[in-house]
Short mmCIF file of C-alpha atoms in Angstrom, two decimals:
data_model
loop_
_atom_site.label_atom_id
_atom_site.label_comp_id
_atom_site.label_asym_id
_atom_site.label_seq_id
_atom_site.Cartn_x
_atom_site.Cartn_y
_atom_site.Cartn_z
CA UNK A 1 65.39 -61.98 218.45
CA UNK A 2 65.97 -58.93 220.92
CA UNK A 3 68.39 -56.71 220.41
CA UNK A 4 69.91 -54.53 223.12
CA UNK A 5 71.19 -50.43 222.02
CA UNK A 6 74.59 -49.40 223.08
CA UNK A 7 74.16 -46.79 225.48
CA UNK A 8 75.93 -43.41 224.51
CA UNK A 9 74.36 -41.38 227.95
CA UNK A 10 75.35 -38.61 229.53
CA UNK A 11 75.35 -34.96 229.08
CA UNK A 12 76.91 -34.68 225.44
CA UNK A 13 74.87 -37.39 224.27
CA UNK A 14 71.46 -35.58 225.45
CA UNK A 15 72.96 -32.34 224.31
CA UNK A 16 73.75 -33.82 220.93
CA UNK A 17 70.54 -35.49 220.21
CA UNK A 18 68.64 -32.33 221.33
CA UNK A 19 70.95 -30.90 218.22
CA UNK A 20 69.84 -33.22 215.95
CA UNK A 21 66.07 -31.70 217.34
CA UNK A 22 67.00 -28.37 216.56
CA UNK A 23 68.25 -28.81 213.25
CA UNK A 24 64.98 -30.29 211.81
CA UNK A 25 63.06 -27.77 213.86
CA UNK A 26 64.51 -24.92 212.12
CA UNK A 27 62.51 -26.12 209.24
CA UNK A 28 59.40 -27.17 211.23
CA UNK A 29 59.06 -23.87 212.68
CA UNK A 30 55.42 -24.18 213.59
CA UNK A 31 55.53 -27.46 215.68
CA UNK A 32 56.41 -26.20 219.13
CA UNK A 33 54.76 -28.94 220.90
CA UNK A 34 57.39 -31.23 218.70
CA UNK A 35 59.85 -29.70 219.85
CA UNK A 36 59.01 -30.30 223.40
CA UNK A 37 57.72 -34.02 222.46
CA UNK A 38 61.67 -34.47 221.04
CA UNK A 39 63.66 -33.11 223.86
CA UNK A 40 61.60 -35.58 226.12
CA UNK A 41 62.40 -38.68 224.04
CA UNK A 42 65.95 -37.43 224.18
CA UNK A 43 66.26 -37.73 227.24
CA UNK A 44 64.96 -41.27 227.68
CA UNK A 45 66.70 -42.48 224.48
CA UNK A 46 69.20 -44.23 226.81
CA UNK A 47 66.81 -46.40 228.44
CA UNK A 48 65.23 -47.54 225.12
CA UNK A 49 66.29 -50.78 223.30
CA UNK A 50 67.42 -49.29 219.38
CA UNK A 51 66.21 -51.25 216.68
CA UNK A 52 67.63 -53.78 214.91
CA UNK A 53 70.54 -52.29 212.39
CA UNK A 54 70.00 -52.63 208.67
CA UNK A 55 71.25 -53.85 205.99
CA UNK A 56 74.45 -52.26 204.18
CA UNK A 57 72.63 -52.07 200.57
CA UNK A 58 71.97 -48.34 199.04
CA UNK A 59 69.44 -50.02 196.82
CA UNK A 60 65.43 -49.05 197.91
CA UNK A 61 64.56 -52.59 197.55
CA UNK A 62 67.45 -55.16 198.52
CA UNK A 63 65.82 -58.59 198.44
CA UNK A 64 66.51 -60.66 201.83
CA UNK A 65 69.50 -63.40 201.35
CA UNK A 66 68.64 -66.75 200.57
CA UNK A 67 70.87 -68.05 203.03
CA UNK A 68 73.82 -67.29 205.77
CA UNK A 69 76.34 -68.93 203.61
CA UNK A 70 75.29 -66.05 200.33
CA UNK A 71 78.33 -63.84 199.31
CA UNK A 72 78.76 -61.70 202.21
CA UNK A 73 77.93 -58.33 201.72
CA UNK A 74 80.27 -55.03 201.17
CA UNK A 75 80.09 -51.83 203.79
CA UNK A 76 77.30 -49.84 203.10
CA UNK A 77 78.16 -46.19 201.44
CA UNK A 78 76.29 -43.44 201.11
CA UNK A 79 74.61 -42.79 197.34
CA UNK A 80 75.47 -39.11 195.56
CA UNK A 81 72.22 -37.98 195.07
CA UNK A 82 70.75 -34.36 195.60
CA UNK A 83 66.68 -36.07 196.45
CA UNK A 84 66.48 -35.74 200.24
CA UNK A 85 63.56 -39.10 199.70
CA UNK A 86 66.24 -41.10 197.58
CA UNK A 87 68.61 -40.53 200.34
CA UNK A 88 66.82 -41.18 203.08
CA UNK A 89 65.70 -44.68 201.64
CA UNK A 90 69.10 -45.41 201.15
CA UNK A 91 70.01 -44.56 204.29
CA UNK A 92 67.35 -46.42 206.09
CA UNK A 93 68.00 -49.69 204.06
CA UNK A 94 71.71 -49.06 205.37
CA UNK A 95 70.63 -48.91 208.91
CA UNK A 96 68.49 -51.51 209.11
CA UNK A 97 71.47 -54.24 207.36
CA UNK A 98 74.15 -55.91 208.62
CA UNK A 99 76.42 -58.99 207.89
CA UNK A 100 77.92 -60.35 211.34
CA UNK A 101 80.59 -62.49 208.37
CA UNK A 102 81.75 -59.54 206.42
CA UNK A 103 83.13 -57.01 208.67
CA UNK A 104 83.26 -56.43 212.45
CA UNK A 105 80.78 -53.97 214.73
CA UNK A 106 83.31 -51.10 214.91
CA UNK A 107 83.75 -51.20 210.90
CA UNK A 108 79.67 -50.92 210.54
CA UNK A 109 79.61 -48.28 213.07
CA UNK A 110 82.75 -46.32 211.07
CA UNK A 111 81.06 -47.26 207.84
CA UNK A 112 77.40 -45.78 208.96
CA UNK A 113 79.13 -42.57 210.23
CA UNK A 114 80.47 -41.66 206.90
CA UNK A 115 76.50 -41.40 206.02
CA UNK A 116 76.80 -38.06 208.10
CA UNK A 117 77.07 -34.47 207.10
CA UNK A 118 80.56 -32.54 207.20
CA UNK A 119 78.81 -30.13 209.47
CA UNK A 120 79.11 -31.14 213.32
CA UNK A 121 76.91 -28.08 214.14
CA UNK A 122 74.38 -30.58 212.71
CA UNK A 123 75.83 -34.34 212.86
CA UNK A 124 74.68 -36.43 215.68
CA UNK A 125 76.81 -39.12 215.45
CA UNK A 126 75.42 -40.67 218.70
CA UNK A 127 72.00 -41.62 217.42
CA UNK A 128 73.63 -43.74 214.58
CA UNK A 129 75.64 -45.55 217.03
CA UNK A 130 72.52 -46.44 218.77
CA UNK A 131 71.46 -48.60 216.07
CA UNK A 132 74.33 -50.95 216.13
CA UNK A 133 74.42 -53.70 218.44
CA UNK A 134 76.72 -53.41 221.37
CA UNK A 135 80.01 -55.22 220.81
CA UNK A 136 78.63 -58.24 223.23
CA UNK A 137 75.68 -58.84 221.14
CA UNK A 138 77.71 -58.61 218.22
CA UNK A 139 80.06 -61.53 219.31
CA UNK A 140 76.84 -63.51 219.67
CA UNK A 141 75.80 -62.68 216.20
CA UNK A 142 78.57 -63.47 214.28
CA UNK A 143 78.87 -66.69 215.82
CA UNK A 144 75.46 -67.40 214.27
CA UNK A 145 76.85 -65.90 211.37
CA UNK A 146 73.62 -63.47 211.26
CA UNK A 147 72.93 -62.05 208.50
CA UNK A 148 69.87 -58.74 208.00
CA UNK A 149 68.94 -57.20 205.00
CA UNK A 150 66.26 -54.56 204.20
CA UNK A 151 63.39 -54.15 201.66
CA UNK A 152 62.25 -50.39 201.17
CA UNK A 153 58.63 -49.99 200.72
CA UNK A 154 58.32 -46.44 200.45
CA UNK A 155 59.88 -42.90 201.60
CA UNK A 156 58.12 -39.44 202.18
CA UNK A 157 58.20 -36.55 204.06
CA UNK A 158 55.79 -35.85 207.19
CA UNK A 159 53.16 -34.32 206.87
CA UNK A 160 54.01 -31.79 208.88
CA UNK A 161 57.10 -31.21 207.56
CA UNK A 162 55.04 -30.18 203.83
CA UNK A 163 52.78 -28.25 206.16
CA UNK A 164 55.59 -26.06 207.72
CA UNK A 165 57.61 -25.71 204.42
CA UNK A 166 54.20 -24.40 202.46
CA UNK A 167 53.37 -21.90 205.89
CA UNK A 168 57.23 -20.51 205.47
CA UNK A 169 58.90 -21.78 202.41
CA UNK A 170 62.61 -19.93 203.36
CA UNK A 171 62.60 -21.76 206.64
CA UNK A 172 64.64 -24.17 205.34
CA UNK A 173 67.70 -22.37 203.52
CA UNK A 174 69.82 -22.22 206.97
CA UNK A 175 70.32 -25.80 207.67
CA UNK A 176 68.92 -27.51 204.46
CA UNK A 177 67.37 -30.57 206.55
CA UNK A 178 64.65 -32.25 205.80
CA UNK A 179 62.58 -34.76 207.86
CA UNK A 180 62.31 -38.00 205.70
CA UNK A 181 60.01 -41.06 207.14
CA UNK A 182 60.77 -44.06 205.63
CA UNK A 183 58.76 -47.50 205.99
CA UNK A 184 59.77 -51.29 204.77
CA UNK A 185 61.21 -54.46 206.44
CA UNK A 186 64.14 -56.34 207.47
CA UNK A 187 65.02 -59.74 206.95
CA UNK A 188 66.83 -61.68 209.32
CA UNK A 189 68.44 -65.07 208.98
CA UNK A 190 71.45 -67.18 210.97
CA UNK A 191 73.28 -70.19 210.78
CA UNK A 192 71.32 -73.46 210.92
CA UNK A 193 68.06 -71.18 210.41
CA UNK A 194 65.52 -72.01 207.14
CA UNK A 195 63.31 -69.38 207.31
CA UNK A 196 64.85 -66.61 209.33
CA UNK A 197 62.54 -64.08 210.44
CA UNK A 198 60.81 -60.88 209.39
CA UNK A 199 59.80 -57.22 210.76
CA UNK A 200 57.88 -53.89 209.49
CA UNK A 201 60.07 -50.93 209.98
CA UNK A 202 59.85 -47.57 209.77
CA UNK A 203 61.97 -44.85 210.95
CA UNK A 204 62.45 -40.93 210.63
CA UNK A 205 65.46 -39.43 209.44
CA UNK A 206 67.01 -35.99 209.06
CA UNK A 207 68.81 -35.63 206.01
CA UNK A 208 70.77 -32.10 204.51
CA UNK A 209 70.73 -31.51 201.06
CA UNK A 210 72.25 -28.20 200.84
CA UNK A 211 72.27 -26.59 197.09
CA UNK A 212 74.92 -27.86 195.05
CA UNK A 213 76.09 -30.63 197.48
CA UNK A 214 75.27 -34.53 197.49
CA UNK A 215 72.72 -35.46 200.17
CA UNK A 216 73.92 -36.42 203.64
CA UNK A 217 72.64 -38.04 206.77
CA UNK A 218 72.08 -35.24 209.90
CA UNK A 219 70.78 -38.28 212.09
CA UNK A 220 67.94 -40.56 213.40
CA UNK A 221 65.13 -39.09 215.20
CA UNK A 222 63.92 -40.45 218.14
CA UNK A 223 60.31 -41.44 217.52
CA UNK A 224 58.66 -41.74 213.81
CA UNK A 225 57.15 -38.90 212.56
CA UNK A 226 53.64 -39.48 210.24
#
């Protein structure tokens, strides 16, 4: 099934995805060219489709429901957990769920927003949004009584995140955000269906763990980082 982003746009929205860039790059202080590569994707976020949400399960490894007519599933909330990786996975199973019976697109998109940090100096709040279907396409889901879940196969930081962190270990005690890439696959079934369907996923987050403070999502980055 296609799914169509909602389209933040304008000004604030390119300004506050090219935050979201600058908060990881304080850490990956030796990737320039990223940097460059980021505020260009930024900038044509708008015009490209998000992927499908996920599923609102903290677990690493939610199975996919047996059926539209399971127990629908609670809100997703965030885990309290100080492992940047833990969190991440957690976060990505959360984004890639949904449950068009349980709770309405502006309660998702409320729910997923309390994943983010406290700090709006760092918080981009639009690139979550993009990951939620637009209200229209949510009507059309629910009345199919859709239904996603997610299945975490593994979590890890880029390589050139490590690589960064090793050439200037303090880079990171500013902001506290670290790049997590995480890879598994949603599970998608509807009323009437009796298979559903099935897609790899993988995604790049930026998550803050500051000292002494639980984990929280900074954002989505725009393109998936090795």
């Amino acid at each position: 099934m296609t799914q169509h982003s909602t389209h933040p746009g304008g000004a604030s929205h390119v300004r506050r995805r090219a935050l979201l860039g600058t908060a990881v790059l304080a850490v990956l202080v030796a990737l320039a060219g990223l940097a460059a590569y980021l505020t260009r994707e930024s900038r044509n976020s708008s015009d490209t489709p998000a992927p499908p949400p996920s599923s609102p399960t903290a677990s690493s490894s939610s199975a996919a429901p047996s059926g539209p007519h399971t127990r629908p599933r609670a809100l997703p909330g965030p885990p309290k957990t100080h492992d940047p990786i833990t969190y991440g996975k957690a976060a990505a199973a959360a984004l890639w769920s949904y449950d068009t019976r349980a709770y309405s697109q502006p309660e998702l998109r409320k729910a997923l927003r309390g994943w983010l940090t406290t700090e709006s100096k760092y918080a981009d709040p639009a690139s979550v949004d993009q990951v939620v279907p637009s209200a229209v396409l949510w009507r059309e889901m629910a009345a199919n009584e859709q239904v996603a879940t997610a299945k975490i196969n593994e979590g890890h930081f880029p390589h050139a995140f490590t690589q960064a962190l090793q050439d200037d270990p303090g880079a990171i005690t500013q902001a506290y955000v670290y790049a997590v890439t995480v890879s598994g696959k949603q599970s998608i079934r509807w009323k009437g269906s009796s298979a559903g369907g099935a897609e790899s996923r993988s995604t790049t987050l930026a998550v803050q763990c500051r000292p002494n403070h639980p984990c929280a999502l900074v954002g989505v980055m725009p393109s998936v980082a090795p």
